[in-house]
Amino acid sequence: MENNCRWEMDGILCLPESDLLNISKENSNRIILTRLISVLVESPEKIFLPEKLFLQLLKAQVFHANYRLTLTGNLTYAFESDFRKNNHIESDSWSTKMSMNKDVFKQWMDDYPGLSQLFTFIFHTEIENFRKICQCFINDYDLLISKGWVLENYSNVTDVHVITSETHNGGKNVLMVITDGQPSFALKPRYGELEDKISRFIATYVHEYLSLPEWPLPEYIVAGDHFWTSWCRFKACGTFQEAEKFHYHSGVLAALSLALATVDLNCENIIACGEYIIPVDLECALHHQRNIDNHQTSLPEWSVLKTGLLTTVIYVDSEIMSDPSGAAFLGRIYKNDVTHRAADNSYNLSYGNIAAARIWDCKSKFINGFRDCYLSIIENK
């Protein structure tokens, strides 16, 4: 949003309320959210989008704003506790009083100006992100139609979700689009040309040089400072043979990632799709790094451990150890039993009903895949 349209908290609280979306009276963020809606609903992009889609985008943005406000409030719980104590407000009635009484909310913001600035920042960035998303849908309509991802007037879009904030591009929103009831594609607010080219290179290489079946890598629509990408869905390995192939393909991807200096391929940036391992965030490709030693000579940093695919760190929480690597060789370890993350809450490898003890027999497949691809790269360089 334009710099001259920056409001302070007093100005925000003076905005009219909006009842366009039903926000619970027990939601302590309600007083800000209803005013946020009153601004979003007047966005100039509204007239260029179908009403149904505009309202879906608005709802998704408000839910995201509520999440950010709640997270910020939780991090500053000590402030809330002191404020309630000083003003004799019971914890049970806190949310209702904060959501319904502007004067109480204003006093809270006055007492904690740092928190007021954080809330104001969230308010403004949510407006900016919403307008940017709307503009992407308006400007890229023909591209999405030609790709077959949407139908006329976005009639097949059944829902949208703001799923995260893009850390690589100033906190802009990543949006998931659901068509016909299923996750279909996503909008990512960063330059995507490199990711598109690296992904197509991997798909071509494994098929033409290693004679492997084509990997179901995501498709891209690159549009300037943002891009759209098809949604890759998780699928557990259903058989031991699929698990073996997954490990072989993991080795292939490790060799290609090493050659392309691709890092950050941890479990959050990998989708396991049956026998295939699918990288979905390749913005960290071509990260060839060099260190200068005491003699001022360049030494290349060259290690497969830098890709993120192999286990380098184990997190321990309440006797549960988690492996965040992309290949998820260890998954989650409950005491002495090895179990992999379930399909409903993970992006990386799951073996379904396959006995964990047999999975260790697959590890040699990773070595085979890495060796075959590595030798192929040397031969075809």
Coordinates of C-alpha atoms in Angstrom, one line a residue:
M1 CA 0.0 0.0 0.0
E2 CA 1.2 3.6 -0.6
N3 CA 3.4 5.1 2.1
N4 CA 1.0 8.1 2.5
C5 CA -1.8 5.7 3.5
R6 CA -0.2 4.6 6.7
W7 CA -2.5 4.8 9.7
E8 CA -1.5 4.6 13.3
M9 CA -3.6 2.5 15.7
D10 CA -5.9 5.4 16.6
G11 CA -6.8 5.7 12.9
I12 CA -7.3 2.0 12.5
L13 CA -9.7 1.9 15.5
C14 CA -11.7 4.8 14.1
L15 CA -12.5 2.9 10.9
P16 CA -16.0 1.5 10.6
E17 CA -16.7 -2.0 11.5
S18 CA -17.8 -4.6 9.0
D19 CA -20.0 -7.6 9.5
L20 CA -19.2 -9.1 6.1
L21 CA -17.6 -12.1 7.7
N22 CA -18.9 -13.7 10.9
I23 CA -16.1 -13.3 13.5
S24 CA -16.7 -14.8 17.0
K25 CA -17.3 -12.3 19.8
E26 CA -14.8 -14.4 21.8
N27 CA -12.0 -13.6 19.3
S28 CA -9.8 -11.0 20.9
N29 CA -8.6 -9.8 17.5
R30 CA -12.2 -9.1 16.3
I31 CA -12.0 -5.3 16.8
I32 CA -9.0 -5.1 14.3
L33 CA -10.3 -7.8 11.9
T34 CA -13.7 -6.1 11.4
R35 CA -11.9 -2.9 10.5
L36 CA -9.5 -4.7 8.3
I37 CA -12.5 -6.2 6.4
S38 CA -13.9 -2.7 5.9
V39 CA -10.7 -1.7 4.1
L40 CA -10.3 -4.9 2.1
V41 CA -13.9 -4.8 0.8
E42 CA -13.2 -1.4 -0.8
S43 CA -10.1 -2.6 -2.7
P44 CA -10.1 -1.2 -6.3
E45 CA -9.4 -4.7 -7.6
K46 CA -12.9 -5.8 -6.5
I47 CA -14.6 -4.7 -9.7
F48 CA -12.3 -6.8 -11.9
L49 CA -12.8 -10.2 -10.1
P50 CA -15.9 -12.4 -9.8
E51 CA -17.7 -11.7 -6.6
K52 CA -17.3 -15.3 -5.3
L53 CA -13.6 -15.4 -5.9
F54 CA -13.1 -11.9 -4.3
L55 CA -14.9 -13.0 -1.2
Q56 CA -12.9 -16.2 -1.0
L57 CA -9.7 -14.2 -1.2
L58 CA -10.9 -11.8 1.4
K59 CA -11.9 -14.6 3.8
A60 CA -8.5 -16.3 3.4
Q61 CA -6.6 -13.0 4.1
V62 CA -8.7 -12.3 7.2
F63 CA -8.0 -15.8 8.5
H64 CA -4.3 -15.2 7.9
A65 CA -4.4 -11.8 9.6
N66 CA -6.1 -13.5 12.6
Y67 CA -3.3 -16.1 12.8
R68 CA -0.6 -13.4 12.8
L69 CA -2.4 -11.3 15.4
T70 CA -3.0 -14.3 17.6
L71 CA 0.6 -15.5 17.3
T72 CA 1.9 -12.0 18.2
G73 CA -0.5 -11.9 21.1
N74 CA 0.7 -15.3 22.4
L75 CA 4.3 -14.1 22.2
T76 CA 3.4 -11.1 24.4
Y77 CA 1.2 -13.0 26.9
A78 CA 3.1 -11.4 29.8
F79 CA 1.9 -8.0 28.6
E80 CA -1.7 -9.2 28.5
S81 CA -1.4 -10.8 32.0
D82 CA -0.1 -7.6 33.5
F83 CA -2.7 -5.5 31.7
R84 CA -5.6 -7.7 32.9
K85 CA -4.3 -7.6 36.5
N86 CA -3.9 -3.8 36.5
N87 CA -7.4 -3.3 35.1
H88 CA -9.1 -6.0 37.1
I89 CA -10.2 -8.0 34.0
E90 CA -10.8 -11.7 34.5
S91 CA -9.1 -14.0 32.0
D92 CA -12.5 -15.6 31.1
S93 CA -13.9 -12.2 30.0
W94 CA -10.7 -10.9 28.4
S95 CA -11.5 -11.9 24.8
T96 CA -15.1 -10.6 24.9
K97 CA -14.1 -7.2 26.4
M98 CA -11.2 -6.8 24.0
S99 CA -13.4 -7.6 21.0
M100 CA -16.4 -5.5 21.9
N101 CA -14.9 -2.5 23.8
K102 CA -12.8 -0.2 21.6
D103 CA -11.7 1.9 24.6
V104 CA -10.3 -1.1 26.4
F105 CA -8.4 -2.2 23.3
K106 CA -7.1 1.3 22.8
Q107 CA -5.9 1.5 26.3
W108 CA -4.1 -1.8 25.9
M109 CA -2.3 -0.4 22.7
D110 CA -1.5 2.8 24.5
D111 CA 0.1 0.9 27.4
Y112 CA 2.2 -1.2 25.1
P113 CA 3.3 1.0 22.1
G114 CA 5.6 -1.7 20.8
L115 CA 2.7 -4.2 20.5
S116 CA 0.6 -1.4 18.9
Q117 CA 3.3 -1.0 16.2
L118 CA 3.4 -4.7 15.6
F119 CA -0.4 -4.9 15.2
T120 CA -0.3 -1.8 12.9
F121 CA 2.4 -3.4 10.8
I122 CA 0.3 -6.6 10.4
F123 CA -2.7 -4.6 9.5
H124 CA -0.9 -2.7 6.7
T125 CA 0.9 -5.8 5.3
E126 CA -2.2 -7.8 5.1
I127 CA -3.8 -5.1 3.0
E128 CA -0.8 -5.0 0.7
N129 CA -0.7 -8.7 0.4
F130 CA -4.4 -9.0 -0.4
R131 CA -4.2 -6.4 -3.1
K132 CA -1.1 -8.1 -4.7
I133 CA -2.9 -11.5 -4.7
C134 CA -6.0 -9.9 -6.3
Q135 CA -3.8 -8.3 -9.0
C136 CA -2.1 -11.6 -9.8
F137 CA -5.5 -13.2 -10.4
I138 CA -6.6 -10.3 -12.6
N139 CA -3.4 -10.0 -14.6
D140 CA -2.7 -13.7 -15.1
Y141 CA -6.2 -14.8 -15.9
D142 CA -5.4 -15.7 -19.6
L143 CA -2.3 -17.6 -18.5
L144 CA -4.2 -19.7 -16.1
I145 CA -7.0 -20.3 -18.6
S146 CA -4.5 -21.4 -21.3
K147 CA -2.9 -23.8 -18.9
G148 CA -6.2 -25.4 -18.2
W149 CA -5.9 -24.7 -14.4
V150 CA -9.0 -22.6 -14.2
L151 CA -12.3 -22.3 -16.1
E152 CA -14.0 -19.2 -17.3
N153 CA -14.6 -16.6 -14.5
Y154 CA -12.7 -18.9 -12.1
S155 CA -15.9 -21.0 -11.9
N156 CA -14.0 -24.1 -10.8
V157 CA -12.2 -22.4 -7.9
T158 CA -14.0 -23.7 -4.8
D159 CA -11.7 -22.3 -2.1
V160 CA -8.4 -20.5 -1.5
H161 CA -6.0 -20.6 1.5
V162 CA -3.2 -18.4 2.5
I163 CA -0.8 -21.1 3.7
T164 CA 2.3 -19.2 4.7
S165 CA 4.3 -16.1 4.4
E166 CA 7.2 -16.1 1.9
T167 CA 10.4 -15.6 3.8
H168 CA 12.4 -15.2 0.6
N169 CA 10.4 -12.2 -0.5
G170 CA 9.6 -9.9 2.4
G171 CA 6.8 -11.9 3.9
K172 CA 4.4 -11.9 1.0
N173 CA 1.7 -14.5 1.1
V174 CA 1.8 -17.9 -0.5
L175 CA -1.7 -18.9 -1.7
M176 CA -3.1 -22.4 -2.3
V177 CA -5.9 -22.6 -4.8
I178 CA -8.5 -25.4 -4.5
T179 CA -10.4 -26.4 -7.7
D180 CA -13.3 -28.8 -7.7
G181 CA -12.6 -29.6 -4.0
Q182 CA -8.9 -30.6 -4.4
P183 CA -5.7 -28.6 -4.0
S184 CA -4.7 -27.7 -7.5
F185 CA -2.0 -25.0 -7.7
A186 CA -0.3 -22.3 -5.7
L187 CA 0.7 -18.7 -6.1
K188 CA 4.2 -17.9 -4.9
P189 CA 5.2 -14.2 -4.7
R190 CA 8.9 -14.4 -5.8
Y191 CA 10.8 -14.8 -9.1
G192 CA 10.3 -18.3 -10.4
E193 CA 12.3 -18.5 -13.6
L194 CA 15.3 -20.3 -12.0
E195 CA 13.0 -22.9 -10.3
D196 CA 11.1 -23.5 -13.5
K197 CA 14.4 -24.2 -15.5
I198 CA 16.0 -26.3 -12.8
S199 CA 12.8 -28.4 -12.4
R200 CA 12.6 -29.0 -16.2
F201 CA 16.3 -29.8 -16.3
I202 CA 15.8 -32.5 -13.7
A203 CA 12.8 -34.0 -15.4
T204 CA 14.6 -34.1 -18.8
Y205 CA 17.8 -35.5 -17.3
V206 CA 16.4 -38.4 -15.4
H207 CA 14.3 -39.4 -18.4
E208 CA 16.8 -39.0 -21.3
Y209 CA 20.1 -39.8 -19.6
L210 CA 19.1 -42.3 -16.9
S211 CA 16.2 -43.9 -18.8
L212 CA 13.9 -43.5 -15.8
P213 CA 10.1 -42.9 -16.0
E214 CA 9.3 -39.2 -16.1
W215 CA 9.1 -37.7 -12.6
P216 CA 5.8 -35.9 -11.8
L217 CA 7.5 -32.6 -11.1
P218 CA 5.4 -29.5 -10.7
E219 CA 4.5 -27.3 -13.7
Y220 CA 5.2 -23.6 -13.6
I221 CA 3.6 -20.4 -14.9
V222 CA 6.3 -17.7 -14.5
A223 CA 4.8 -14.1 -14.5
G224 CA 7.4 -11.5 -13.6
D225 CA 7.9 -11.1 -9.9
H226 CA 5.7 -14.1 -9.0
F227 CA 4.8 -17.5 -10.3
W228 CA 2.1 -20.2 -10.2
T229 CA 3.0 -23.8 -9.6
S230 CA 0.9 -27.0 -9.8
W231 CA 0.2 -28.7 -6.5
C232 CA 2.1 -32.0 -5.8
R233 CA 0.2 -34.4 -3.6
F234 CA 1.7 -36.7 -1.0
K235 CA 1.3 -40.4 -1.5
A236 CA 2.7 -43.1 0.8
C237 CA 4.8 -46.0 -0.6
G238 CA 2.3 -48.9 -0.9
T239 CA 4.8 -51.7 -1.6
F240 CA 8.3 -52.6 -0.7
Q241 CA 9.2 -52.2 -4.4
E242 CA 8.0 -48.6 -4.3
A243 CA 10.1 -47.9 -1.2
E244 CA 13.1 -49.3 -3.0
K245 CA 12.5 -47.1 -6.0
F246 CA 11.9 -44.1 -3.8
H247 CA 15.4 -44.5 -2.2
Y248 CA 17.0 -45.0 -5.7
H249 CA 15.3 -41.8 -6.9
S250 CA 16.5 -40.0 -3.7
G251 CA 20.0 -40.9 -4.6
V252 CA 19.6 -39.6 -8.1
L253 CA 18.2 -36.3 -6.8
A254 CA 21.1 -36.1 -4.3
A255 CA 23.7 -36.4 -7.1
L256 CA 21.8 -33.8 -9.3
S257 CA 21.4 -31.5 -6.4
L258 CA 25.1 -31.7 -5.6
A259 CA 26.0 -31.0 -9.2
L260 CA 23.6 -28.0 -9.3
A261 CA 24.6 -26.8 -5.8
T262 CA 21.1 -27.0 -4.6
V263 CA 20.6 -26.6 -0.9
D264 CA 17.6 -26.4 1.6
L265 CA 16.0 -29.7 0.3
N266 CA 14.7 -30.5 3.8
C267 CA 11.4 -32.2 4.6
E268 CA 9.5 -28.9 4.1
N269 CA 10.7 -28.6 0.5
I270 CA 10.2 -32.2 -0.6
I271 CA 7.0 -34.1 -1.5
A272 CA 7.1 -37.9 -1.4
C273 CA 4.8 -39.2 -4.1
G274 CA 4.9 -43.0 -4.0
E275 CA 8.2 -44.0 -5.7
Y276 CA 9.1 -40.4 -6.6
I277 CA 10.8 -37.7 -4.5
I278 CA 9.6 -34.3 -5.7
P279 CA 11.5 -31.1 -4.9
V280 CA 9.0 -28.3 -4.8
D281 CA 11.2 -25.3 -3.7
L282 CA 14.2 -24.9 -5.9
E283 CA 15.0 -21.3 -5.3
C284 CA 18.2 -22.4 -3.5
A285 CA 19.8 -23.9 -6.6
L286 CA 23.2 -22.8 -8.0
H287 CA 24.4 -21.8 -4.5
H288 CA 28.0 -22.6 -5.3
Q289 CA 29.9 -21.2 -2.3
R290 CA 33.6 -20.5 -1.8
N291 CA 35.6 -19.9 1.3
I292 CA 38.9 -18.0 1.6
D293 CA 41.5 -19.7 3.7
N294 CA 44.5 -18.0 5.4
H295 CA 46.5 -18.1 2.2
Q296 CA 43.7 -16.2 0.3
T297 CA 43.0 -19.1 -2.1
S298 CA 39.5 -20.1 -3.1
L299 CA 38.4 -23.5 -1.8
P300 CA 35.1 -25.0 -3.2
E301 CA 32.6 -26.2 -0.6
W302 CA 31.4 -29.5 -2.1
S303 CA 29.4 -31.8 0.1
V304 CA 26.2 -33.8 -0.4
L305 CA 25.3 -33.0 3.2
K306 CA 24.7 -29.4 2.1
T307 CA 21.7 -30.5 -0.1
G308 CA 19.5 -31.1 3.0
L309 CA 18.4 -34.5 1.7
L310 CA 20.6 -36.5 4.2
T311 CA 20.3 -36.6 7.9
T312 CA 22.5 -34.1 9.6
V313 CA 20.3 -33.0 12.6
I314 CA 18.0 -34.9 14.9
Y315 CA 15.4 -33.0 16.9
V316 CA 14.3 -34.4 20.2
D317 CA 11.0 -33.4 21.8
S318 CA 9.3 -35.5 24.6
E319 CA 11.3 -38.6 23.8
I320 CA 10.4 -38.3 20.1
M321 CA 13.3 -37.8 17.7
S322 CA 12.6 -36.2 14.3
D323 CA 14.6 -36.3 11.2
P324 CA 14.0 -33.1 9.1
S325 CA 16.0 -34.2 6.1
G326 CA 14.4 -34.3 2.7
A327 CA 14.7 -38.1 2.2
A328 CA 13.5 -38.6 5.8
F329 CA 15.5 -41.8 6.3
L330 CA 14.8 -41.8 10.0
G331 CA 11.4 -40.2 10.1
R332 CA 10.2 -40.1 13.7
I333 CA 11.7 -42.5 16.2
Y334 CA 9.6 -43.4 19.2
K335 CA 12.1 -44.9 21.7
N336 CA 13.4 -47.9 19.8
D337 CA 10.7 -48.2 17.1
V338 CA 11.1 -46.5 13.7
T339 CA 7.9 -45.0 12.3
H340 CA 7.6 -42.5 9.6
R341 CA 5.4 -39.5 9.6
A342 CA 1.7 -40.1 8.7
A343 CA 0.3 -38.8 5.4
D344 CA -2.0 -36.3 7.0
N345 CA 0.7 -34.2 8.6
S346 CA 3.8 -34.6 6.5
Y347 CA 5.3 -33.9 3.2
N348 CA 8.0 -36.5 3.3
L349 CA 8.4 -40.3 3.2
S350 CA 5.8 -42.6 4.6
Y351 CA 5.9 -46.4 4.2
G352 CA 2.3 -47.1 4.9
N353 CA 1.9 -50.6 6.2
I354 CA 5.4 -51.8 5.3
A355 CA 7.3 -53.1 8.3
A356 CA 9.9 -50.6 9.4
A357 CA 12.5 -53.4 9.8
R358 CA 12.5 -54.1 6.1
I359 CA 13.0 -50.5 5.2
W360 CA 16.6 -50.6 6.2
D361 CA 17.2 -53.0 3.3
C362 CA 16.4 -50.0 0.9
K363 CA 19.3 -47.9 2.0
S364 CA 21.7 -49.5 -0.5
K365 CA 19.3 -48.3 -3.3
F366 CA 20.1 -44.7 -2.4
I367 CA 23.8 -45.4 -2.9
N368 CA 23.1 -47.1 -6.3
G369 CA 21.0 -44.1 -7.4
F370 CA 23.6 -41.6 -6.4
R371 CA 26.4 -43.6 -8.1
D372 CA 24.5 -44.1 -11.4
C373 CA 23.6 -40.5 -11.7
Y374 CA 27.0 -39.2 -10.6
L375 CA 28.8 -41.4 -13.2
S376 CA 26.3 -40.2 -15.8
I377 CA 26.9 -36.6 -15.0
I378 CA 30.7 -37.1 -15.4
E379 CA 30.2 -39.0 -18.7
N380 CA 27.8 -36.4 -20.2
K381 CA 29.3 -33.2 -18.8

